XYZ file of C-alpha atoms in Angstrom:
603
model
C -28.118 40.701 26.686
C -26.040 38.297 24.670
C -27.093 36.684 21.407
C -27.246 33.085 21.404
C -24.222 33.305 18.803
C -22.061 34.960 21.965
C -23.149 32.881 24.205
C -21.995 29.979 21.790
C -18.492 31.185 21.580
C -18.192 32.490 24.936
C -19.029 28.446 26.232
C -16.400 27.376 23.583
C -13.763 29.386 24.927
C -14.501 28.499 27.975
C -14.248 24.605 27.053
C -10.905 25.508 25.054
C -9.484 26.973 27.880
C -10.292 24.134 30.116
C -9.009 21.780 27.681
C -6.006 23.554 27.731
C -5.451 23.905 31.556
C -6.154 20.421 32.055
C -3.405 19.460 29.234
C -1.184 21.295 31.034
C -1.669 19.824 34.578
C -1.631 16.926 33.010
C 1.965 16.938 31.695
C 2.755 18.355 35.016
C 1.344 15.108 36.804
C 3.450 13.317 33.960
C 6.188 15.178 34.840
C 6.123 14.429 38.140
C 5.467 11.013 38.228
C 8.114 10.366 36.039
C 10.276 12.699 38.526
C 9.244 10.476 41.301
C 10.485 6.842 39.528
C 13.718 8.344 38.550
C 14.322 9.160 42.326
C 12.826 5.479 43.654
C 15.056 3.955 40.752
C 17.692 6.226 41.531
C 17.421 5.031 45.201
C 16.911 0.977 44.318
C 19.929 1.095 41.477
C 23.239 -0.288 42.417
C 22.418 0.178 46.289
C 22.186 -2.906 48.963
C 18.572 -3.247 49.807
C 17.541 -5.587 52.690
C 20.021 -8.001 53.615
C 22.351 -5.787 52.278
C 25.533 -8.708 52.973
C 23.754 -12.098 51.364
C 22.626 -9.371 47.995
C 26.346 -8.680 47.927
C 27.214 -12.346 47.936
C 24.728 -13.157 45.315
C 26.531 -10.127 43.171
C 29.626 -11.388 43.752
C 28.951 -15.125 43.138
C 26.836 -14.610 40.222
C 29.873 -12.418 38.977
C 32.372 -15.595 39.067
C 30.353 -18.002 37.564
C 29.678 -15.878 34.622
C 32.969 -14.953 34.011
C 34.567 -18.158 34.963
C 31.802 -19.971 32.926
C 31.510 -22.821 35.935
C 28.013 -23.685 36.511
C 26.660 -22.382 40.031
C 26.483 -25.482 42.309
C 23.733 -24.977 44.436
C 19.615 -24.872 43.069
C 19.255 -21.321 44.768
C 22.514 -20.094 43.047
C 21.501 -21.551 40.076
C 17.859 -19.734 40.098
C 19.272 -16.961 40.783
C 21.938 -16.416 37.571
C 19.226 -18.049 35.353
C 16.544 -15.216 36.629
C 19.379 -12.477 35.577
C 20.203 -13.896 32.488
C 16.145 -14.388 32.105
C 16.030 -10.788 32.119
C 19.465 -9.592 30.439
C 18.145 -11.595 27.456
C 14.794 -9.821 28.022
C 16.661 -6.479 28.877
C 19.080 -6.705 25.427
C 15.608 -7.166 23.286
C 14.302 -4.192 24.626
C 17.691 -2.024 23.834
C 17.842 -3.472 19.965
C 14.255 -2.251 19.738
C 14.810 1.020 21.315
C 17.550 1.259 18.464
C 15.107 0.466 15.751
C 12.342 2.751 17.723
C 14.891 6.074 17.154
C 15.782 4.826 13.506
C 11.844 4.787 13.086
C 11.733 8.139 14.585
C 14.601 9.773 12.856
C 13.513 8.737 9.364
C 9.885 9.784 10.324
C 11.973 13.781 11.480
C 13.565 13.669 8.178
C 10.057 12.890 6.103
C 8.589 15.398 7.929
C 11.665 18.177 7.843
C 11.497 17.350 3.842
C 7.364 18.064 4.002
C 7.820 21.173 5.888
C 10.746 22.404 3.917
C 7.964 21.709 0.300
C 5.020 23.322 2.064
C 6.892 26.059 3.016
C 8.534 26.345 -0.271
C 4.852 26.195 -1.376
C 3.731 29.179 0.954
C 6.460 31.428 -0.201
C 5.508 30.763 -3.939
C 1.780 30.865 -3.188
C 2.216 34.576 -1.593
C 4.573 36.045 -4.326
C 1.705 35.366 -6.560
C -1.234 36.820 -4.575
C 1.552 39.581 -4.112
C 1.644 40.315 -7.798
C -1.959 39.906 -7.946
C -2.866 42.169 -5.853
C -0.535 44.198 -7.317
C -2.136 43.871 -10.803
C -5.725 44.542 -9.511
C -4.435 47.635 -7.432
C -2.767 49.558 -10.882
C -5.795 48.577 -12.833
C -7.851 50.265 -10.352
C -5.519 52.890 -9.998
C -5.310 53.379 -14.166
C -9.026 53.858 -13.857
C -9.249 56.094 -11.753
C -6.293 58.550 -13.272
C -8.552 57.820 -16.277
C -10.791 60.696 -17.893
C -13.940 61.233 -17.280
C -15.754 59.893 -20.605
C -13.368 56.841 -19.364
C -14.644 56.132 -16.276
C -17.917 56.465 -17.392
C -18.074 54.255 -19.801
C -16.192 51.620 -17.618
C -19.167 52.065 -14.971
C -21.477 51.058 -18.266
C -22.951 54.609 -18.651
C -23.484 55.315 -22.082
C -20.387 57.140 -24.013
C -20.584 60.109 -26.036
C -22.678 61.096 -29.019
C -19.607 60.762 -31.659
C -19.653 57.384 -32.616
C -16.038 56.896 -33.520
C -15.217 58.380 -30.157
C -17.708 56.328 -28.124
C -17.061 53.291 -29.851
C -13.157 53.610 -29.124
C -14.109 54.946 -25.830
C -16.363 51.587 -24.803
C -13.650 48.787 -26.507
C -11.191 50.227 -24.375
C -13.007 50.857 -21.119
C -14.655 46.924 -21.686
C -11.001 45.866 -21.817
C -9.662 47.397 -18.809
C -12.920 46.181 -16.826
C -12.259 42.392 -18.046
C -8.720 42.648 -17.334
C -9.593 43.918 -13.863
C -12.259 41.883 -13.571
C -9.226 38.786 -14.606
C -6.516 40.234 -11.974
C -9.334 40.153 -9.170
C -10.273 36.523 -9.968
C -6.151 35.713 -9.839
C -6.099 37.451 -7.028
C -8.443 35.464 -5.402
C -7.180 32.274 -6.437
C -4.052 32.940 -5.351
C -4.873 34.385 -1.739
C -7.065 30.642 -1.538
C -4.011 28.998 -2.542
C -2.045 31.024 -0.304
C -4.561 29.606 2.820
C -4.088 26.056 1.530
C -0.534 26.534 1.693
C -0.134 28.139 5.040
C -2.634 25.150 6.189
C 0.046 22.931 5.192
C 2.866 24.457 6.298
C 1.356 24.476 10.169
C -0.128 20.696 9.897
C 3.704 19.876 8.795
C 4.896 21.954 11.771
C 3.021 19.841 13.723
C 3.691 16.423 12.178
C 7.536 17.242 12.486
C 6.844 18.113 16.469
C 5.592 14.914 16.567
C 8.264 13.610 15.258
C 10.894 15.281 17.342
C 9.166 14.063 20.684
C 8.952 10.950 19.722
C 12.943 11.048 19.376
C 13.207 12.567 22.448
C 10.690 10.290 23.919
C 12.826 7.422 22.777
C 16.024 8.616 24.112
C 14.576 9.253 27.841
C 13.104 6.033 28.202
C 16.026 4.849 27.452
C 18.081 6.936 29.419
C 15.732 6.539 32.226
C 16.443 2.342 31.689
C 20.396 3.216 31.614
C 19.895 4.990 35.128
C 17.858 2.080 36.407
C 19.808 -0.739 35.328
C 20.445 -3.197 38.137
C 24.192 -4.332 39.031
C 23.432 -8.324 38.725
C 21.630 -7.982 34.859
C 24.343 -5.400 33.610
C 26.513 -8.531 34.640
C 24.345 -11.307 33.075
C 24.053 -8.717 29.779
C 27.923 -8.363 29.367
C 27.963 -12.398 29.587
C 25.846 -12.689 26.590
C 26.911 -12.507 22.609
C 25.513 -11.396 19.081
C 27.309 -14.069 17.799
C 30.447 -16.973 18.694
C 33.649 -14.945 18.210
C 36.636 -16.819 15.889
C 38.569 -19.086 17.670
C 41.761 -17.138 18.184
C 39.569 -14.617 19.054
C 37.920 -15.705 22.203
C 40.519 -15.660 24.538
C 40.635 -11.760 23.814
C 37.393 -11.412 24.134
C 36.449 -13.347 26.962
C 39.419 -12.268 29.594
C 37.915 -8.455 28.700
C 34.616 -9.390 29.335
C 35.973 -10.900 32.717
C 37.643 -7.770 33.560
C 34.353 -5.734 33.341
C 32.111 -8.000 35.105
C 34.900 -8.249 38.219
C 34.435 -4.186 37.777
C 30.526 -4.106 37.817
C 31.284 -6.773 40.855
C 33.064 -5.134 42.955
C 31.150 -1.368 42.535
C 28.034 -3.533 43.756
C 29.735 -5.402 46.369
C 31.148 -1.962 47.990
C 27.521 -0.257 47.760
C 28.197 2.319 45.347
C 25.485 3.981 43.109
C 27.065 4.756 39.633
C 25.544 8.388 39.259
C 23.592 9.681 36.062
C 25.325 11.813 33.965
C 22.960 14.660 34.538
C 24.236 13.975 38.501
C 27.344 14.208 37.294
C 26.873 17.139 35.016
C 24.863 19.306 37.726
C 27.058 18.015 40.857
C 24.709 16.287 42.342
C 26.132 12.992 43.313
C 25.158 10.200 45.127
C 26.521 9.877 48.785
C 30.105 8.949 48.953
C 31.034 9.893 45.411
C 33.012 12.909 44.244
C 34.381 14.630 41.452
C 37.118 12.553 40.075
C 39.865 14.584 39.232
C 43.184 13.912 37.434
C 46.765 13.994 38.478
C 46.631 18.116 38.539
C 43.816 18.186 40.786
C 41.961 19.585 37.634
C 38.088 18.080 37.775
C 37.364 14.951 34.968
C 34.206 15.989 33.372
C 31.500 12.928 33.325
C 33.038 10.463 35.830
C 33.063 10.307 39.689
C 35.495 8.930 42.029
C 34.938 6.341 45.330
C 35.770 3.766 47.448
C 35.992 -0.067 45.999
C 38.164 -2.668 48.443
C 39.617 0.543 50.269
C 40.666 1.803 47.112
C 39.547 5.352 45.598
C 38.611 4.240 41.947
C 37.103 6.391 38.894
C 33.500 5.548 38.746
C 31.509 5.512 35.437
C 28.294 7.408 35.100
C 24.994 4.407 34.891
C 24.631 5.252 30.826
C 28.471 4.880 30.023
C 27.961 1.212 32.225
C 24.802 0.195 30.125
C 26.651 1.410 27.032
C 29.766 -1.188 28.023
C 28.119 -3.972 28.986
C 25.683 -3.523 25.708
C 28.682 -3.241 24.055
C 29.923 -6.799 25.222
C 26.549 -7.997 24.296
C 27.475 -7.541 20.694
C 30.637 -9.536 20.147
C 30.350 -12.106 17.810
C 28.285 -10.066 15.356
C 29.063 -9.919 12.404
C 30.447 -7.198 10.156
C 28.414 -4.949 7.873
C 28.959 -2.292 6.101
C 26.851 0.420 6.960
C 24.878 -2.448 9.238
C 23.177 -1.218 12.050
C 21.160 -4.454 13.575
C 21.975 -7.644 15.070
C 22.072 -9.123 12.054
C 25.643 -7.000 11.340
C 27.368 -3.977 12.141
C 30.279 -1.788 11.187
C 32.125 0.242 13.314
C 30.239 3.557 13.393
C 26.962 1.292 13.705
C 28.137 -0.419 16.770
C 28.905 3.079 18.610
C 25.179 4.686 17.218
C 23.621 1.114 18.852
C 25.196 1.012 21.896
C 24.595 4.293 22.794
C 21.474 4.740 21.525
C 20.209 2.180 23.729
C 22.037 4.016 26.488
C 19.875 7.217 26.042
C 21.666 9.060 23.421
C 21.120 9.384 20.296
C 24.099 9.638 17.815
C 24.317 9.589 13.893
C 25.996 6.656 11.977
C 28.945 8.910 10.533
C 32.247 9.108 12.071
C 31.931 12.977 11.696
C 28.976 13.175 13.199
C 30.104 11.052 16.478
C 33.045 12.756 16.704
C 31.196 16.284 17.464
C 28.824 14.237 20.084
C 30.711 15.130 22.743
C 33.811 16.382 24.745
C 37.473 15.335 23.244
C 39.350 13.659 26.305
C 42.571 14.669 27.160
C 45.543 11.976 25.932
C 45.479 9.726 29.552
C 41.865 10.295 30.451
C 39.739 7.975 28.895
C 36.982 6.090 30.932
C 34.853 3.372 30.107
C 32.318 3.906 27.667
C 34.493 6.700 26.003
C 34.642 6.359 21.956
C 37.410 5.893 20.921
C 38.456 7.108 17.130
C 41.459 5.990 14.896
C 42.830 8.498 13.020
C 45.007 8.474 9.525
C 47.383 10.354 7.865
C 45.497 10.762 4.540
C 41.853 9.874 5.136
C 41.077 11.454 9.083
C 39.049 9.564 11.147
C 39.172 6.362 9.893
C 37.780 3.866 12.860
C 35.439 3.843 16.085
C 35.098 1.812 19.154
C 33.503 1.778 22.441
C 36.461 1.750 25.347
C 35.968 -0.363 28.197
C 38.860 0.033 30.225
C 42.321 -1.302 30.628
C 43.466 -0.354 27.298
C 40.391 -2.549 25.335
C 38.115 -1.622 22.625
C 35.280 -3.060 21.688
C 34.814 -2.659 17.970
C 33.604 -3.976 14.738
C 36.147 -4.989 13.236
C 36.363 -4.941 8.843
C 39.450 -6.951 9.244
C 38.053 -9.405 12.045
C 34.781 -10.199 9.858
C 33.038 -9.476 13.486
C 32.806 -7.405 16.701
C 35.822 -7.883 18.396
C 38.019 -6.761 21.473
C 40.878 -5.196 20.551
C 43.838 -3.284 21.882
C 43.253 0.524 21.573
C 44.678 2.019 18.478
C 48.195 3.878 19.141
C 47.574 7.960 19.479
C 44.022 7.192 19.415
C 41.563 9.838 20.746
C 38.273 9.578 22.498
C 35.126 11.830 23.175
C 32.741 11.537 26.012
C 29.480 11.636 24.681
C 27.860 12.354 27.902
C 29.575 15.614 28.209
C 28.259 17.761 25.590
C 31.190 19.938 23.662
C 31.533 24.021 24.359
C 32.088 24.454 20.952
C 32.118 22.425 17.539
C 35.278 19.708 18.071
C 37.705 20.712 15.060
C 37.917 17.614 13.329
C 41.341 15.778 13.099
C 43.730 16.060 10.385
C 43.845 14.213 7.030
C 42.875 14.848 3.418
C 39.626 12.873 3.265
C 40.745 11.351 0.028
C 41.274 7.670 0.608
C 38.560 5.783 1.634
C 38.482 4.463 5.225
C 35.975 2.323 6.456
C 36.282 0.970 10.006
C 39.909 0.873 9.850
C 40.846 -0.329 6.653
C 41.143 1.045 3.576
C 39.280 -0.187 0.749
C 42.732 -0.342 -1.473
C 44.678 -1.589 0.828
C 42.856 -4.986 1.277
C 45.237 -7.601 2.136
C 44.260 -11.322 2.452
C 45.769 -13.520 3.776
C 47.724 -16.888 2.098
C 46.013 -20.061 3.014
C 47.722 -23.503 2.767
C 44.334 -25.285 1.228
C 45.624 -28.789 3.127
C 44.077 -28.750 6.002
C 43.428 -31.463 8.833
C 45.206 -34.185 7.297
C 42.415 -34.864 4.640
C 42.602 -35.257 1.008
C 41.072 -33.147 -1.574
C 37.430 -34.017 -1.625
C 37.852 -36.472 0.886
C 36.489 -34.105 3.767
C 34.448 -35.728 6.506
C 30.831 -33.829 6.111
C 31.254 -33.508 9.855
C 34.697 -31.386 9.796
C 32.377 -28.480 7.489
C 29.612 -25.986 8.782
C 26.222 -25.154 6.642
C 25.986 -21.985 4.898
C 22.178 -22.898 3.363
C 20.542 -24.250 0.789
C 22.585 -27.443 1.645
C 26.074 -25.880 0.679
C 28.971 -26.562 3.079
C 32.759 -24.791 3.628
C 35.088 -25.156 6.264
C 34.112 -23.431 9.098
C 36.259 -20.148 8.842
C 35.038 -19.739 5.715
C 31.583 -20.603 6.264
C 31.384 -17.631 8.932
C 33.403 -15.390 6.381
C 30.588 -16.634 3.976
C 27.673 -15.852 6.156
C 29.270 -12.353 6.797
C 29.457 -10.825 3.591
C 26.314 -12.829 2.479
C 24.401 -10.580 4.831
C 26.240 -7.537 3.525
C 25.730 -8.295 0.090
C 21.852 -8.563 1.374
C 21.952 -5.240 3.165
C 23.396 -3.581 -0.209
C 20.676 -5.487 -2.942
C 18.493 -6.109 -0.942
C 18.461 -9.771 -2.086
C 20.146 -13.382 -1.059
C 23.587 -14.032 -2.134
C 22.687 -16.325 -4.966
C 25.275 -19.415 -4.632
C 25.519 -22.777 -6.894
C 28.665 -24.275 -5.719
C 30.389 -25.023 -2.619
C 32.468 -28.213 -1.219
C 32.925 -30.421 -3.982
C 33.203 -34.369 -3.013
C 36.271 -36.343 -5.436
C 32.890 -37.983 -6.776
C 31.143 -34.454 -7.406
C 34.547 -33.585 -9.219
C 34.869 -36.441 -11.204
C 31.010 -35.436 -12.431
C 31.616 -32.426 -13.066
C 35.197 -33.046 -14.827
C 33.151 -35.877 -17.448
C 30.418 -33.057 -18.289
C 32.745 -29.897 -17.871
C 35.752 -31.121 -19.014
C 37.057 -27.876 -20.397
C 36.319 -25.162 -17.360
C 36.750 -27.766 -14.486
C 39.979 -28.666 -12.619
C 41.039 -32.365 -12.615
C 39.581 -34.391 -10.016
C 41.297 -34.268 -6.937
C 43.058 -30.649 -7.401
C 39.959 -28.391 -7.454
C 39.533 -25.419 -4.746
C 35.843 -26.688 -4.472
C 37.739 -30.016 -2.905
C 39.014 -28.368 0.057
C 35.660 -26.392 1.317
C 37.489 -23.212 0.466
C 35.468 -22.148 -3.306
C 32.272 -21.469 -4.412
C 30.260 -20.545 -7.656
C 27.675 -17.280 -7.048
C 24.630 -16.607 -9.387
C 22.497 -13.507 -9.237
C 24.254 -10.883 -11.202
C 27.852 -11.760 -9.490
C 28.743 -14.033 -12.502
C 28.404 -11.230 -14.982
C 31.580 -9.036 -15.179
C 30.770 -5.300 -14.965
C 27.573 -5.927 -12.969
C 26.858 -3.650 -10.339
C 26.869 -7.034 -8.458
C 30.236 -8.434 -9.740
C 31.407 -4.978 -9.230
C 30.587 -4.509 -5.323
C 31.900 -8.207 -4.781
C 35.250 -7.016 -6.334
C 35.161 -3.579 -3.983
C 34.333 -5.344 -0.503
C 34.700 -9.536 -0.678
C 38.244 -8.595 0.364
C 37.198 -7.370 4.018
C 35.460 -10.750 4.564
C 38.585 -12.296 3.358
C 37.612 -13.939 -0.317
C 38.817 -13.190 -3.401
C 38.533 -13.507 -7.043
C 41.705 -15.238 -8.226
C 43.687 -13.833 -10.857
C 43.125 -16.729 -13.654
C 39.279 -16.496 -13.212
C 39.367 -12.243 -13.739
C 38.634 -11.081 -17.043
C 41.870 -10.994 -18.034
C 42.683 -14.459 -16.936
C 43.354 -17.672 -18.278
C 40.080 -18.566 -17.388
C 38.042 -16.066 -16.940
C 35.041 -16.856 -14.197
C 33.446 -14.024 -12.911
C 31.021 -16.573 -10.677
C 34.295 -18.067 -9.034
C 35.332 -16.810 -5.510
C 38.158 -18.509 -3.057
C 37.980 -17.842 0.686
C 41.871 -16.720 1.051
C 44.814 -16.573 -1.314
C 45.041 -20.535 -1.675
C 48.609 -21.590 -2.214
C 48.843 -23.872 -4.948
């Protein structure tokens, strides 16, 4: 008959086991279910439901009013593109916040790989110690017992001999070996305690860091799982919208690209084609009337499948590399940041981690580190949503952008100020992140010792000469309605105000703190005030750089010389296009280290 005590631990196993099985066939049900929506998306995405012919017309009309920018004349029409841009606007929220979800994520896998990595460390000391311990009790014990007889007897607190000088040697070194045993078994103890803390510590970290991991995978497939799904008419509606308005000269570019994407999305809806997943495309398993697409040696093109559009066989990009393009276009307009990785500014290898992180894969911000994210494409191969890298001579990969077809990039662009489409780079080279590399991709030549970022070298900074006379007005004379606002009630002309509000938000991103300004467009009045109280450091009225919208003064650190403040203005206000001019350096005639001029102002 069992003891209550068995019968205790006998139910408890039997609960634990339970528990255990029902865990499991719960992630099983999970499993499942989630099996089951990828196959009902898989069957609703890009695929003509009821009234197959008027869904295709709505595709294709909402398609050229968004990319010919004409409103849609009739009240259903109109419903119909506001409902998709309802939930493009909706659908680009989610995708920045699945971005910030994996940068949670990742930083909460690095805290815990650092914890692990200290308890461990921890362990290992904790168990040399009880090692040597031990080891310390074990040749005490063993010394006593190799001892003589009189020894051991007197160590077991039997009295010694009759001679007193022998007993009394006898029981001061037999009390000594005892206490130092006695010592070594305490240590020992200690240290096999401390070992159990440690070992404690090293399994909760384990199991923090698995928590952290699935949470990054967890991340990535729901957002791979919203890649697959992503309906034809709000990929549209999310290529249409912006992070930001793109430079004047600029939007031509950028808009006839955008065009060319959205007639691409349009016309893959119109003909009923369902863009496959890249696992479908990894595994073979396509959807019906898509193949392999192979190139012009019959050899297979890894990642991309080939159909029928207009009664034309076309390449077909997998649903991620889609998402990842028309989240690309979403981003134009933003503006440039170095090392930014939010909407509030990018650089170049932060828009490739955003865009396809929110397409289901995960990549690091370094250009090294996209580069080995997937397959190198062959010279002539590249397909939409392909990265594509610059490369140079002395510094290696230099520059990354997301390719959307027809020889475009979309980039962020250190020269541009902003995310831009540009032309892609001559020799340039792309990887398919949806293909995963055999092997490590050896990483293009170059030395590695000039410093690159996003295509231009930091010592190679050129900017532009600006003629300061500008829309027939007079120095200080500027209408207050020909400027733009940069805060705090400062105004510029309106290239330099977006210049302005560009590297104000890297300077934030480095300090951490506002770009502290106390000067902008100066009125003649304002100069003539500040000529009658200044008159030593201020120009003559009607001649200063203030007077044309195109200076200001900056506080906080940046009007100190040798500041690290002062110093990182001097390193990167070149990529936004200002500069410090030569007579208010240092060295200068009149040295200002507060001063800054948007351009190389002609005199």
């Amino acid at each position: 008959m069992r003891t209550p005590e068995e019968v205790a631990r006998a139910r408890a196993r039997a609960s634990s086991t339970a528990a255990r099985r029902a865990a499991v066939q719960q992630l099983r049900t999970e499993r499942a279910a989630r099996v089951r929506a990828r196959r009902r998306a898989a069957l609703r995405r890009w695929t003509h439901r009821a009234g197959a012919v008027g869904a295709a017309l709505v595709v294709v009309l909402l398609g050229a009013v968004l990319v010919s920018g004409v409103q849609p004349e009739t009240p259903a029409a109109a419903s119909v593109a506001l409902d998709l841009t309802a939930r493009a606007t909706q659908l680009r929220d989610q995708l920045t916040a699945t971005t910030t979800d994996l940068q949670t994520a990742r930083t909460s896998v690095a805290a815990a790989e650092a914890d692990l990595t200290a308890a461990q460390d921890a362990l290992d000391a904790a168990q040399a110690t009880l090692a040597a311990a031990r080891a310390t009790v074990g040749t005490g014990a063993d010394d006593l017992y190799r001892a003589g007889p009189a020894d051991r007897a007197v160590a077991a607190g039997y009295p010694a001999g009759t001679d007193p000088a022998v007993s009394g040697s006898l029981a001061v070194a037999a009390e000594r070996a005892r206490e130092q045993l006695a010592g070594a078994t305490v240590t020992a103890q200690s240290a096999a305690r401390a070992t159990d803390l440690a070992a404690v510590r090293v399994d909760t970290a384990a199991a923090v860091l698995a928590d952290a991991r699935a949470r990054v995978v967890q991340v990535t497939d729901a957002a791979r799982d919203r890649a697959g799904a992503l309906e034809p008419g709000v990929a549209i509606a999310l290529t249409g919208l912006a992070g930001g308005p793109s430079a004047p000269d600029q939007q031509g570019v950028d808009d006839a690209a955008r065009a060319g994407w959205q007639a691409r999305l349009t016309a893959i809806a119109a003909a009923g084609v369902t863009l496959p997943t890249a696992e479908q495309l990894r595994t073979g398993q396509l959807p019906a009337g898509l193949t392999p697409a192979r190139d012009a040696a019959g050899a297979e093109v890894p990642g991309v499948a080939a159909g029928v559009v207009g009664g034309t066989v076309v390449t077909i990009p997998s649903a991620e590399a889609a998402a990842a393009v028309s989240y690309a276009f979403a981003q134009l307009g933003t503006p440039f940041v170095p090392g930014g990785t939010t909407p509030a500014g990018v650089d170049c290898t932060g828009l490739a981690a955003v865009v396809w992180t929110a397409a289901g894969t995960a990549l690091g911000t370094g250009l090294l580190d996209q580069w080995v994210a997937g397959v190198v494409v062959p010279p002539g191969q590249l397909q939409a949503g392909d990265l594509v890298f610059g490369v140079d001579p002395l510094a290696g990969l230099d520059d990354v952008g997301v390719y959307t077809g027809d020889g475009s990039v979309v980039t962020a662009s250190a020269q541009r100020h902003q995310v831009v489409v540009g032309p892609l780079p001559p020799g340039a080279t792309g990887i398919r992140v949806t293909v995963p590399a055999e092997s490590p991709n050896a990483a293009p030549p170059g030395t590695g010792t000039l410093p690159v970022t996003c295509g231009v070298p930091a010592a190679q900074v050129t900017v532009a000469a600006v003629d300061p006379a500008w829309g027939g007005y007079a120095n200080g004379r500027v209408p207050v309605s020909a400027l733009c606002p940069i805060g705090g009630g400062h105004l510029l002309r309106c290239d330099a105000a977006g210049a302005y509000t560009a590297l104000a938000q890297a300077f934030q991103l480095q300090f951490g703190t506002p770009l502290c300004i106390t000067d902008s467009y100066r009125s003649f009045a304002a100069q003539q005030d500040a000529h009658a109280r200044k008159p030593r450091i201020t120009a003559v009225p009607g001649t200063s750089n203030h007077g044309w919208a195109l200076a200001v003064d900056l506080c906080g650190g940046v009007n100190v010389f040798g500041s690290a403040q002062h110093d990182w203005m001097d390193t990167y206000a070149g990529w936004f296009g200002w500069v410090h001019p030569d007579w208010a350096q240092r060295t200068g005639e009149n040295p200002e280290p507060w001063h800054w001029e948007f351009g190389n102002l002609r005199s």
